[in-house]
PDB file of C-alpha atoms in Angstrom:
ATOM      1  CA  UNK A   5     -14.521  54.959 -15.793  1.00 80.00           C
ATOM      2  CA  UNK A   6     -16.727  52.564 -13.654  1.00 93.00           C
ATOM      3  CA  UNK A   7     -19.057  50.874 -15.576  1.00 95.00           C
ATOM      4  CA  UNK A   8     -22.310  49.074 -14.508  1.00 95.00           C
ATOM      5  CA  UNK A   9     -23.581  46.526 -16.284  1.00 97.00           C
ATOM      6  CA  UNK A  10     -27.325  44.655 -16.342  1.00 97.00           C
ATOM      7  CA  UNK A  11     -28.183  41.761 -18.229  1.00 97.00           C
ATOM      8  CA  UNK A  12     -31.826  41.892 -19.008  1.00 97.00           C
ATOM      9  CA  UNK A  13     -34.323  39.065 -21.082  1.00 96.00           C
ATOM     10  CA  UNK A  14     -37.192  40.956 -21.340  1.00 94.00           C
ATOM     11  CA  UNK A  15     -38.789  42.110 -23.645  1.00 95.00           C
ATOM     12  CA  UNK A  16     -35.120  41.365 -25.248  1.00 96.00           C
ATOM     13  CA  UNK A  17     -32.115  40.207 -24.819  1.00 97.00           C
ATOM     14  CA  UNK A  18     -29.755  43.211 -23.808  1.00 98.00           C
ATOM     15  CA  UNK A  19     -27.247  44.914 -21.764  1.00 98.00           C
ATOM     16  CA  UNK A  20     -27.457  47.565 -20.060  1.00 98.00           C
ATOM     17  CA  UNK A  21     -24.239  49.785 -19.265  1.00 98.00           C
ATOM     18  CA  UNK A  22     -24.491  52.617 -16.975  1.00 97.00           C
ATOM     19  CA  UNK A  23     -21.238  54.815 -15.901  1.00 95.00           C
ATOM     20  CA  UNK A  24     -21.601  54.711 -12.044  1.00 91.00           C
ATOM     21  CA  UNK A  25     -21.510  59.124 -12.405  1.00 87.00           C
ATOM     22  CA  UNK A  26     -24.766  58.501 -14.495  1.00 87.00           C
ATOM     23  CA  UNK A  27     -25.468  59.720 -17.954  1.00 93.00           C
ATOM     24  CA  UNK A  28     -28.131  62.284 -19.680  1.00 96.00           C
ATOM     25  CA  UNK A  29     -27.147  60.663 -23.024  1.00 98.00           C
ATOM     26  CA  UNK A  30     -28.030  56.954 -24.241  1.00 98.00           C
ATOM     27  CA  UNK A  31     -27.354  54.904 -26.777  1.00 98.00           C
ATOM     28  CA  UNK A  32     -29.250  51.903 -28.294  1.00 98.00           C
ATOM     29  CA  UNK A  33     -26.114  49.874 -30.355  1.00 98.00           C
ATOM     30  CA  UNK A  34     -27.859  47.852 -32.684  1.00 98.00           C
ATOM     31  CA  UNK A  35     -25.937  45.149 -34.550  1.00 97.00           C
ATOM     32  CA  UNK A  36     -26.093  43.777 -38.284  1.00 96.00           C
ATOM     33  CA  UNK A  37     -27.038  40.306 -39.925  1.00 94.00           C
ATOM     34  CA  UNK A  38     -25.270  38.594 -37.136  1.00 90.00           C
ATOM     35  CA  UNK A  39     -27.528  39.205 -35.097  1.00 87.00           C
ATOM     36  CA  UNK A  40     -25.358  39.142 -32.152  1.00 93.00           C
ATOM     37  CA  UNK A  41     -25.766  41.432 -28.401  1.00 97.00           C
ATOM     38  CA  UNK A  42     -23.216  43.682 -29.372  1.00 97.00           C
ATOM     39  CA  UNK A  43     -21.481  43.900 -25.863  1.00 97.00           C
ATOM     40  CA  UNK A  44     -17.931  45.238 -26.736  1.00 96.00           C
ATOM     41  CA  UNK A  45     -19.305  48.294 -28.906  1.00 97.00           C
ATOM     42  CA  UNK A  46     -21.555  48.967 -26.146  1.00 98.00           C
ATOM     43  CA  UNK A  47     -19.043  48.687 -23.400  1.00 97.00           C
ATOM     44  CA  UNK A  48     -16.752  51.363 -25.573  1.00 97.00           C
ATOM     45  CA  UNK A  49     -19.818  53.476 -25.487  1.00 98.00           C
ATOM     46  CA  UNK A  50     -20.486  53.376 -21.533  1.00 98.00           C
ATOM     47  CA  UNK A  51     -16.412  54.273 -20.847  1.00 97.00           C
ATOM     48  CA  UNK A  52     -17.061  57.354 -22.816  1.00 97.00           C
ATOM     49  CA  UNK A  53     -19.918  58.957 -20.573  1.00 97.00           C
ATOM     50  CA  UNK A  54     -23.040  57.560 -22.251  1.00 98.00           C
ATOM     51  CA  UNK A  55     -25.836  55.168 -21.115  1.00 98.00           C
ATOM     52  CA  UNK A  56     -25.629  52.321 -23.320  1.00 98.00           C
ATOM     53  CA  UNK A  57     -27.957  49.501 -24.375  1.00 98.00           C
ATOM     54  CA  UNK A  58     -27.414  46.803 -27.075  1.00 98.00           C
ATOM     55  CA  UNK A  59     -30.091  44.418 -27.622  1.00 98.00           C
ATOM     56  CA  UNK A  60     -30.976  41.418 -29.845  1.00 98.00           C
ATOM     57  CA  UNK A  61     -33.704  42.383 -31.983  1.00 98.00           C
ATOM     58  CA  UNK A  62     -34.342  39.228 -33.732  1.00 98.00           C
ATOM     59  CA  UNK A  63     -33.532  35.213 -33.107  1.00 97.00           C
ATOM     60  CA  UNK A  64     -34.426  35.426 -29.965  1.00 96.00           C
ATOM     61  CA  UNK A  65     -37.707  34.532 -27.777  1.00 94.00           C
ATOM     62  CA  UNK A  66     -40.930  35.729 -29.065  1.00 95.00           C
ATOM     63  CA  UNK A  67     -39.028  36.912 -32.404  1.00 96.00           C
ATOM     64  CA  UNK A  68     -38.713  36.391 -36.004  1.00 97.00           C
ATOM     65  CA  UNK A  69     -35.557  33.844 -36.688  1.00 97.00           C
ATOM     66  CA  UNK A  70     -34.059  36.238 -39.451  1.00 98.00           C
ATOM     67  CA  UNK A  71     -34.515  39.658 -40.078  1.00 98.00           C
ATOM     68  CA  UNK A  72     -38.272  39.333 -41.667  1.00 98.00           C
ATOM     69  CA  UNK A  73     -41.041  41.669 -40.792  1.00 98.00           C
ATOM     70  CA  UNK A  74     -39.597  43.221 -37.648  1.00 98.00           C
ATOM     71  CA  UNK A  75     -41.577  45.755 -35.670  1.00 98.00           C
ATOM     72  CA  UNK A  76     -39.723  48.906 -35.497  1.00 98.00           C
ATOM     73  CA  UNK A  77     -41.777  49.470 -32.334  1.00 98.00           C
ATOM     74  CA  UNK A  78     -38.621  46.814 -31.309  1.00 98.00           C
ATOM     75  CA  UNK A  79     -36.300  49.902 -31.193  1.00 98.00           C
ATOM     76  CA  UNK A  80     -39.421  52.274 -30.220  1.00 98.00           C
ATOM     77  CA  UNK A  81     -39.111  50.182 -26.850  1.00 98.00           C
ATOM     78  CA  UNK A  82     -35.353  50.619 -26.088  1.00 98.00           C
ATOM     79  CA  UNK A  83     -35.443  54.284 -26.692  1.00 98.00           C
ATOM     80  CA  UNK A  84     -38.153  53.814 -23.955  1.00 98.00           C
ATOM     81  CA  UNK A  85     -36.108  52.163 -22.099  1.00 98.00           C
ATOM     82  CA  UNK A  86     -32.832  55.197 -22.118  1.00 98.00           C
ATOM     83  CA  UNK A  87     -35.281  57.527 -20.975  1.00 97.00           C
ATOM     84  CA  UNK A  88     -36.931  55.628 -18.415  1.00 97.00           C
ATOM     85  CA  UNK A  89     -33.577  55.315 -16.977  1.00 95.00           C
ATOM     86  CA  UNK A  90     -32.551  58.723 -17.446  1.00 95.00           C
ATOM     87  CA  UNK A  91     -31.439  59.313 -20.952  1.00 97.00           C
ATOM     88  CA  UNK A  92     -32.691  62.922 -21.960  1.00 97.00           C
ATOM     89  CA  UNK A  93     -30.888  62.386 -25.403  1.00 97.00           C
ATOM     90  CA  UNK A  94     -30.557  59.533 -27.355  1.00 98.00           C
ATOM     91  CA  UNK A  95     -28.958  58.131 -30.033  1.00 98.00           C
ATOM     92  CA  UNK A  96     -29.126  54.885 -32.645  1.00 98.00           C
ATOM     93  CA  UNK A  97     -25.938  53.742 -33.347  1.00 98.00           C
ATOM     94  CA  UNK A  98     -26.022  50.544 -35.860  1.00 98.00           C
ATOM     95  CA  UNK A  99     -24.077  49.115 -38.521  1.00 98.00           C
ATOM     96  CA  UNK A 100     -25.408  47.121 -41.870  1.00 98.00           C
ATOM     97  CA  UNK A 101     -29.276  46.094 -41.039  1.00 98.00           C
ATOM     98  CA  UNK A 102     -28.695  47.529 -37.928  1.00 98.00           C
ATOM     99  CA  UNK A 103     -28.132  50.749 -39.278  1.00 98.00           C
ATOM    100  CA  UNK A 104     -31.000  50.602 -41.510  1.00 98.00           C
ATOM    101  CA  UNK A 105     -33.134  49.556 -38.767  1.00 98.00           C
ATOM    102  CA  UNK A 106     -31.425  52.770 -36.341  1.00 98.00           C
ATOM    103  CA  UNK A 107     -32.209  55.404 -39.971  1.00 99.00           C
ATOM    104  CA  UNK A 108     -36.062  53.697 -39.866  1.00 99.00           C
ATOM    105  CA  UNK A 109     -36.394  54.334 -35.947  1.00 98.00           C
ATOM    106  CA  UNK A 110     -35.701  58.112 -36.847  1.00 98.00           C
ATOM    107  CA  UNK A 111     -37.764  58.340 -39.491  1.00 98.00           C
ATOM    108  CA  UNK A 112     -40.611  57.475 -37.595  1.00 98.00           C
ATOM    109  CA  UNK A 113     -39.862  58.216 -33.886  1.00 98.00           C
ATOM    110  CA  UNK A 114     -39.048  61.790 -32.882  1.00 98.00           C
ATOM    111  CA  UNK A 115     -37.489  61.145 -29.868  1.00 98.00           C
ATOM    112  CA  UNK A 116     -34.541  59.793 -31.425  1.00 98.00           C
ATOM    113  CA  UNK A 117     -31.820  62.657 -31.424  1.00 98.00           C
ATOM    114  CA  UNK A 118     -28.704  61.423 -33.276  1.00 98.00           C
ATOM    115  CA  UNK A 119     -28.373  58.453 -36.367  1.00 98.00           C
ATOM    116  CA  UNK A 120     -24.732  56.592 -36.669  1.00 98.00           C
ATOM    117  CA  UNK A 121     -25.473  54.981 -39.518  1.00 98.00           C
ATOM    118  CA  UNK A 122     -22.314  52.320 -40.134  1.00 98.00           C
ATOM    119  CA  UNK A 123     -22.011  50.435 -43.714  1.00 98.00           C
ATOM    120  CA  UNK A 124     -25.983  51.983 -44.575  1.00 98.00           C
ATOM    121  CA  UNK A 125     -28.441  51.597 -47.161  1.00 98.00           C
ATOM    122  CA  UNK A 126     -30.222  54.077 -48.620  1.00 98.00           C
ATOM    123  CA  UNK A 127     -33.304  51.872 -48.859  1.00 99.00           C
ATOM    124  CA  UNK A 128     -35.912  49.096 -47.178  1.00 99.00           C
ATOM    125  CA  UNK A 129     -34.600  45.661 -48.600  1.00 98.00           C
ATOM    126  CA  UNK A 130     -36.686  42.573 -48.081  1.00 98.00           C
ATOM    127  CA  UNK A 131     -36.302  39.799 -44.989  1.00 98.00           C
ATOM    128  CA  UNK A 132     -32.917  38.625 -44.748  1.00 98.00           C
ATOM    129  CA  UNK A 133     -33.904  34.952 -43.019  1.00 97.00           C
ATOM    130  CA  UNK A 134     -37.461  33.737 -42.184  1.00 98.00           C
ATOM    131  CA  UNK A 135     -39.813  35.209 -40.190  1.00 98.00           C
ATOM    132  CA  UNK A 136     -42.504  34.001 -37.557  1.00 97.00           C
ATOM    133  CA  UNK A 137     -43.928  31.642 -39.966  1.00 97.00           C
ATOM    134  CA  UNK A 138     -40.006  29.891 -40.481  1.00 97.00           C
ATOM    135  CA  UNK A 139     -40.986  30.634 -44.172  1.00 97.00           C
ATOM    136  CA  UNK A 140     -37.954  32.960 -46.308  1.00 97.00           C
ATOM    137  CA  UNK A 141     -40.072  33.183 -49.452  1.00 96.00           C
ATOM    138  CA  UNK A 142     -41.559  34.981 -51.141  1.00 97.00           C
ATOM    139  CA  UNK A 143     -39.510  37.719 -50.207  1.00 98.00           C
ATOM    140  CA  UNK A 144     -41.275  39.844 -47.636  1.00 98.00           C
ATOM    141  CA  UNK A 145     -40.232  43.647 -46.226  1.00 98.00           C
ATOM    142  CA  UNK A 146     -37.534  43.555 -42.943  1.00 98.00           C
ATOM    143  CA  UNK A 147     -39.938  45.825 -41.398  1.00 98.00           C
ATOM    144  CA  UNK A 148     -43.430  46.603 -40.546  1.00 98.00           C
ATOM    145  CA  UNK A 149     -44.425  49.859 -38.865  1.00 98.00           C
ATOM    146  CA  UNK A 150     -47.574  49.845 -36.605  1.00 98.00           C
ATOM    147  CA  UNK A 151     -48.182  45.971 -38.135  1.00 98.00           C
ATOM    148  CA  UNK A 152     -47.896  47.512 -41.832  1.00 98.00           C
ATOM    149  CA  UNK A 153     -44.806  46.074 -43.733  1.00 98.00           C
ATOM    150  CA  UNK A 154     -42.686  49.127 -45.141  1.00 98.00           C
ATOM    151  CA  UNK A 155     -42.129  48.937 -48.793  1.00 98.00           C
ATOM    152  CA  UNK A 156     -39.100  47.038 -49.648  1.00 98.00           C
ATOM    153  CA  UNK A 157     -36.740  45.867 -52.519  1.00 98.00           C
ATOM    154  CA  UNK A 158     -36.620  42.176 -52.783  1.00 98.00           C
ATOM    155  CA  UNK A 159     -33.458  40.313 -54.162  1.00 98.00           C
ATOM    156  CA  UNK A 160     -33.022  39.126 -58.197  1.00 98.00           C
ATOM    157  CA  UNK A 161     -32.289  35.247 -57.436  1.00 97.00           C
ATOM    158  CA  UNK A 162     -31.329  35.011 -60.815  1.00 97.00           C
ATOM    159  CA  UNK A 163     -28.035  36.773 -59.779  1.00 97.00           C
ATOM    160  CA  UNK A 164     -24.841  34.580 -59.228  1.00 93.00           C
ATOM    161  CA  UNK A 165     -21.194  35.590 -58.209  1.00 90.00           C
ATOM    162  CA  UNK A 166     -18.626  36.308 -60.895  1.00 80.00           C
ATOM    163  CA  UNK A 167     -15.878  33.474 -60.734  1.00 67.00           C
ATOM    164  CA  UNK A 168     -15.577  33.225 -57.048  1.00 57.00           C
ATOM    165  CA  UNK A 169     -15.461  29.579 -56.670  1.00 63.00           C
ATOM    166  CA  UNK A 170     -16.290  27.864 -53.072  1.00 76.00           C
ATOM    167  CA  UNK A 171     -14.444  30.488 -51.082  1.00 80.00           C
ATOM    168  CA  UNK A 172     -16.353  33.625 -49.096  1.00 91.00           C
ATOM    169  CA  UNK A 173     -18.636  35.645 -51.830  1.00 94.00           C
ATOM    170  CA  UNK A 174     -18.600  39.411 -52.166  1.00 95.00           C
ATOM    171  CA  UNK A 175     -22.689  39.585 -52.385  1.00 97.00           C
ATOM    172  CA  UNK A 176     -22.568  43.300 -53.406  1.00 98.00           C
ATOM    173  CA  UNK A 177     -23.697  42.785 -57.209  1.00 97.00           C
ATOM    174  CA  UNK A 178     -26.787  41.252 -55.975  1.00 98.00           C
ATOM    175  CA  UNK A 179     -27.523  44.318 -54.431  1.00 98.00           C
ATOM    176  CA  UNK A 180     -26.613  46.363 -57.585  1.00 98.00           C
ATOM    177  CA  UNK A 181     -28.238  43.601 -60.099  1.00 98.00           C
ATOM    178  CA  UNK A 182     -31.461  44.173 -57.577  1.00 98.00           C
ATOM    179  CA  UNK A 183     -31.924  47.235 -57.913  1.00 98.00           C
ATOM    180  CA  UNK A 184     -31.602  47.365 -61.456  1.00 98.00           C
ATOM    181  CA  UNK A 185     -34.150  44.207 -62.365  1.00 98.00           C
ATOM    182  CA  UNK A 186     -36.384  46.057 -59.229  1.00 98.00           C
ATOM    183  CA  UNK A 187     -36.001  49.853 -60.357  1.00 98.00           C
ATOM    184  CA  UNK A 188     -39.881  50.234 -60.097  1.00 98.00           C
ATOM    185  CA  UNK A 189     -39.592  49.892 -56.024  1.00 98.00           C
ATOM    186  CA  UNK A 190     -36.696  51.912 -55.965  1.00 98.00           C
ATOM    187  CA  UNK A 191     -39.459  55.264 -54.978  1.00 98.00           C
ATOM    188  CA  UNK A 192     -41.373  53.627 -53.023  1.00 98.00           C
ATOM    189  CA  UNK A 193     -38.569  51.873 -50.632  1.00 98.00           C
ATOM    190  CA  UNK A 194     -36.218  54.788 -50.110  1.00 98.00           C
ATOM    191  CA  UNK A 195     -35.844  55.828 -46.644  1.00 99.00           C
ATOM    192  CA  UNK A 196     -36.931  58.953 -46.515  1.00 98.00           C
ATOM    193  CA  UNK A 197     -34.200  60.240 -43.922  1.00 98.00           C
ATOM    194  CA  UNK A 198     -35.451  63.964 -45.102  1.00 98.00           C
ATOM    195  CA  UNK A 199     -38.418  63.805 -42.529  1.00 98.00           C
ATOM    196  CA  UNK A 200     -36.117  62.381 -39.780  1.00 98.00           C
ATOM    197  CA  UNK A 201     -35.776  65.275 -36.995  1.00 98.00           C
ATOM    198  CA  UNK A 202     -32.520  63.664 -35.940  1.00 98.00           C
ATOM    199  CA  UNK A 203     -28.940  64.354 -36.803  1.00 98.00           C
ATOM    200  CA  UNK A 204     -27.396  61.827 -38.934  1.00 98.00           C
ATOM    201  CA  UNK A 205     -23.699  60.904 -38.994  1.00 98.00           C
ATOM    202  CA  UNK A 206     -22.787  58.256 -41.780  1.00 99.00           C
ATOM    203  CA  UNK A 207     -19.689  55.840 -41.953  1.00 98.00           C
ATOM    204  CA  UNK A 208     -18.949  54.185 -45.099  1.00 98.00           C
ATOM    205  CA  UNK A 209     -16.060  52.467 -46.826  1.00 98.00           C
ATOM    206  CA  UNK A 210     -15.889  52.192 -50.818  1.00 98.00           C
ATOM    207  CA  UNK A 211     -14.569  49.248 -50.808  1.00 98.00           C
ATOM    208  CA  UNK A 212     -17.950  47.609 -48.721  1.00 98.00           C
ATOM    209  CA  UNK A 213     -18.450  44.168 -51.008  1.00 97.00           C
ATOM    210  CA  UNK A 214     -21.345  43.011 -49.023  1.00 98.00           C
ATOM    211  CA  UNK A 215     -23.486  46.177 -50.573  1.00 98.00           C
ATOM    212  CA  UNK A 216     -23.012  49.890 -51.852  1.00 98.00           C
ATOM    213  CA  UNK A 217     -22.638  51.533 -48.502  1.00 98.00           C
ATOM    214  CA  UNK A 218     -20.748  54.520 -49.574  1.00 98.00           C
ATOM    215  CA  UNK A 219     -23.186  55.532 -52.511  1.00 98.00           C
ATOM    216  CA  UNK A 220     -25.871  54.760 -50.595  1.00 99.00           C
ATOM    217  CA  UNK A 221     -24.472  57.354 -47.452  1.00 99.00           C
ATOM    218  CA  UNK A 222     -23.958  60.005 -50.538  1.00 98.00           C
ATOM    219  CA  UNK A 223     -27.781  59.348 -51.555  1.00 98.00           C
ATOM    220  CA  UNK A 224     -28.809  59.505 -47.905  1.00 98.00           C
ATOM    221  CA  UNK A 225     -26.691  62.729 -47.683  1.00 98.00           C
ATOM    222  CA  UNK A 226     -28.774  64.145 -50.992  1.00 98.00           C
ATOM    223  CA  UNK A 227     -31.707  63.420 -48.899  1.00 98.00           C
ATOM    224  CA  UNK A 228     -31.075  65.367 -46.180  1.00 98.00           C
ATOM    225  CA  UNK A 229     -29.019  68.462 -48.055  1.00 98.00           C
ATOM    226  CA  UNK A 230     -32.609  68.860 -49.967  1.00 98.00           C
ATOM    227  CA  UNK A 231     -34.311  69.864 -46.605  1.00 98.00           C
ATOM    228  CA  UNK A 232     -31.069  71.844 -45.233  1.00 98.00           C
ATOM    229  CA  UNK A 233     -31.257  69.279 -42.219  1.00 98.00           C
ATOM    230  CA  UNK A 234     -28.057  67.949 -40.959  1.00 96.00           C
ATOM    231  CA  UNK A 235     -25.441  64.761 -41.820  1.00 98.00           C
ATOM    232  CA  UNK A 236     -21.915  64.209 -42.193  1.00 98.00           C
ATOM    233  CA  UNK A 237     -20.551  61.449 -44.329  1.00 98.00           C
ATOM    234  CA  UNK A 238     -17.369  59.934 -43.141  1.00 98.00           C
ATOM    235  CA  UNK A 239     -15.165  57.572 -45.319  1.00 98.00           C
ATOM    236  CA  UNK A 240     -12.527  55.786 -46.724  1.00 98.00           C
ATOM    237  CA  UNK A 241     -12.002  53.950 -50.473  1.00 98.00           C
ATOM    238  CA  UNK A 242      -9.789  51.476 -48.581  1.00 98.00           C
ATOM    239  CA  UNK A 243     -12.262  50.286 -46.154  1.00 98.00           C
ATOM    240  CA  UNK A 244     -15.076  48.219 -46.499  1.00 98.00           C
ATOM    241  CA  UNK A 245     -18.325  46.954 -44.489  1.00 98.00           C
ATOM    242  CA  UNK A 246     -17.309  46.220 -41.280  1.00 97.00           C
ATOM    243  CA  UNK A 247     -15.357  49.397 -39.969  1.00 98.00           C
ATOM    244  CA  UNK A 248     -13.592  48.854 -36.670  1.00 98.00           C
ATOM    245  CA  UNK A 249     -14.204  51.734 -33.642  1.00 97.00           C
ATOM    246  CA  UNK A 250     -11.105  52.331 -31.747  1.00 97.00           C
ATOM    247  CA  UNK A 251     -10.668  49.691 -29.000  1.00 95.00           C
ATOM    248  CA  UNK A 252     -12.668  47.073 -30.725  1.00 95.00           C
ATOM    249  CA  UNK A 253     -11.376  43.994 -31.882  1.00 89.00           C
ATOM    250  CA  UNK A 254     -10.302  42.967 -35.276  1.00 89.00           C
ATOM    251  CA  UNK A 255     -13.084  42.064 -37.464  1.00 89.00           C
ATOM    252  CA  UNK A 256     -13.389  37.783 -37.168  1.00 87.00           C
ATOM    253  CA  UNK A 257     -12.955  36.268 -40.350  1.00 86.00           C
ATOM    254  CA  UNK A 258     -15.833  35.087 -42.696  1.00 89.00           C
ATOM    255  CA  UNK A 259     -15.915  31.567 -44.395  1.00 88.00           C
ATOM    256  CA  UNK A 260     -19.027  32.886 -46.262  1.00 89.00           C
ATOM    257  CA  UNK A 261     -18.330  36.585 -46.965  1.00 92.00           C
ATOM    258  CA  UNK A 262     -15.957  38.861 -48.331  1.00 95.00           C
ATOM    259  CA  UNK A 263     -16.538  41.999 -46.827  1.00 96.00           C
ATOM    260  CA  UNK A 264     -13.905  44.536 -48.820  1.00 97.00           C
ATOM    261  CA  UNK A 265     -11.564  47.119 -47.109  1.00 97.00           C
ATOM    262  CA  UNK A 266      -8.288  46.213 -45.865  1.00 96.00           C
ATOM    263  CA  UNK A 267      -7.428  45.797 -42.155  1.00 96.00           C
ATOM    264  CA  UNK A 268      -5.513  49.180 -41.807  1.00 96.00           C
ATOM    265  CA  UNK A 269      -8.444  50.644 -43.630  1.00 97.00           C
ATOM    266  CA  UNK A 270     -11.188  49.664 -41.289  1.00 97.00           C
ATOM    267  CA  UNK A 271      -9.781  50.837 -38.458  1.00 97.00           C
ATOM    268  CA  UNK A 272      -8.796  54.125 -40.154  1.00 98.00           C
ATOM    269  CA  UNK A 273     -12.202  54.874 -40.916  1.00 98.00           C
ATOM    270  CA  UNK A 274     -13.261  53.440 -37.484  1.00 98.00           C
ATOM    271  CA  UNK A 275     -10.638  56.452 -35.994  1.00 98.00           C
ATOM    272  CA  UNK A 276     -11.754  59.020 -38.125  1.00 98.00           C
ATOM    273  CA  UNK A 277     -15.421  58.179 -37.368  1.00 98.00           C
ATOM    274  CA  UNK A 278     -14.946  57.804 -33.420  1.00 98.00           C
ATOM    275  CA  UNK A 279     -14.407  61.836 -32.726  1.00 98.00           C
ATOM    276  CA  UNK A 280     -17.839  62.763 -35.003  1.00 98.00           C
ATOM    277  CA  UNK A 281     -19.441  59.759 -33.485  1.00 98.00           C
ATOM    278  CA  UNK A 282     -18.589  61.103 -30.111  1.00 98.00           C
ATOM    279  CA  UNK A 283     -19.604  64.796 -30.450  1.00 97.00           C
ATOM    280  CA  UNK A 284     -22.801  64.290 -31.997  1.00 96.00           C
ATOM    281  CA  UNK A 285     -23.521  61.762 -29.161  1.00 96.00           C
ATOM    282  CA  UNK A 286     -22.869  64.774 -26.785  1.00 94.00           C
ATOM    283  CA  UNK A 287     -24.076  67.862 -28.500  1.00 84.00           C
TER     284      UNK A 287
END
């Protein structure tokens, strides 16, 4: 399939893929902590049918250097965007802090018809970086809604990684260790995917070691079941954060992280997420 593509810089960084037959369906492909344009997700997207746009939604001009205090208005303005150019249903599709920025977007924006939620969390964690003021503490929400930070979870500094030497770190147990020196913000930071009116498909591997994406996709799940509303949980014990999609490249390797999973694993659960991903996207 023909594929056109636009490079736009305002009020982002983005492409914009459009199959040359034209599309009723977009999709905004938001990335994770990387904080990268995800082109070749978004590309994989557009030769399937769909209208796809992957931005940068922070590091770039006019935004917050890390992942501190971001407007979801952000994503507000790219669903704007698909239907401005023709998108009559849309779809989040993110992975990590992208897909808890793509849950958040539903949560609060109706027009959002379909969640793939890749590697989730079942909760607002604090800024990952520094914000607008180049400051990274104290810890501060990743989000604000309508210039109001969202409650958030900040991080137990007092945590350190179990024998792991100078090699990548498996950051996980912060999470967990978080959570349970934080338990009092657990309530109040939980994102509440119950009042979201769109479908929500989430990928998970249970061997993630970055953070506890799989039990965080069954608590989302729990969520949703208590409202009758719908979501599908796809995943694998042998993968772990960074799933691969069918097509995609293998995941580059990490002198700072250990993700989990296995090779074979990730792109099982990327090929047994690719068919759900793909109907919901078309429903």
């Amino acid at each position: 399939m023909k594929v056109i593509t636009r490079e736009l810089t305002t009020p982002w960084e983005a492409v914009l893929l459009e199959p040359d037959a034209g599309s009723n369906t977009g999709v905004l492909v938001l990335a994770g902590s990387s904080g990268q344009v995800d082109r070749q997700r978004a590309r994989l997207l557009a030769e399937q049918g769909f209208l796809a746009l992957a931005i940068r939604w922070f590091g770039g001009p006019g935004q917050p250097e890390g992942i501190c205090e971001v407007p979801l208005e952000t994503f507000v303005a790219a669903v704007d965007l698909l239907r401005s150019r023709g998108a009559e249903r849309v779809g989040i599709l993110g992975v990590s802090k992208g897909a808890e920025a793509a849950l958040l977007t539903a949560v609060h924006e109706p027009r959002v018809d379909v969640v793939v939620a890749v590697s989730p969390t079942s909760l607002v964690w604090c800024n990952v970086g520094p914000g607008l003021d180049g400051r990274q503490r104290p810890y501060r929400s990743s989000w604000t809604w309508r210039g109001v930070p969202l409650p958030f979870v900040p991080l137990d500094d007092s945590w350190r990684p179990a024998g792991q030497g100078d090699g990548p770190v498996a950051i996980r147990g912060w999470y967990e260790q978080s959570e349970r020196t934080f338990a009092s913000h657990l309530d109040t930071a939980a994102i509440a995917v119950e009042r979201a009116r769109a479908d929500i498909l989430l990928v998970a591997g249970a061997d993630d070691a970055m953070w506890p994406s799989l039990p965080y996709a069954q608590q989302l799940a729990a969520r949703r079941h208590t409202v009758g509303a719908p979501v599908e949980v796809v995943a694998r014990d042998d993968a772990g954060h960074r799933p691969r999609l069918p097509g995609e490249d293998p995941a580059a390797h990490s002198t700072s992280f250990l993700y989990g999973g296995t090779a074979s694993g990730d792109t099982m659960l990327g090929q047994a997420a690719w068919l759900p991903i793909l109907d919901r996207l078309r429903s």
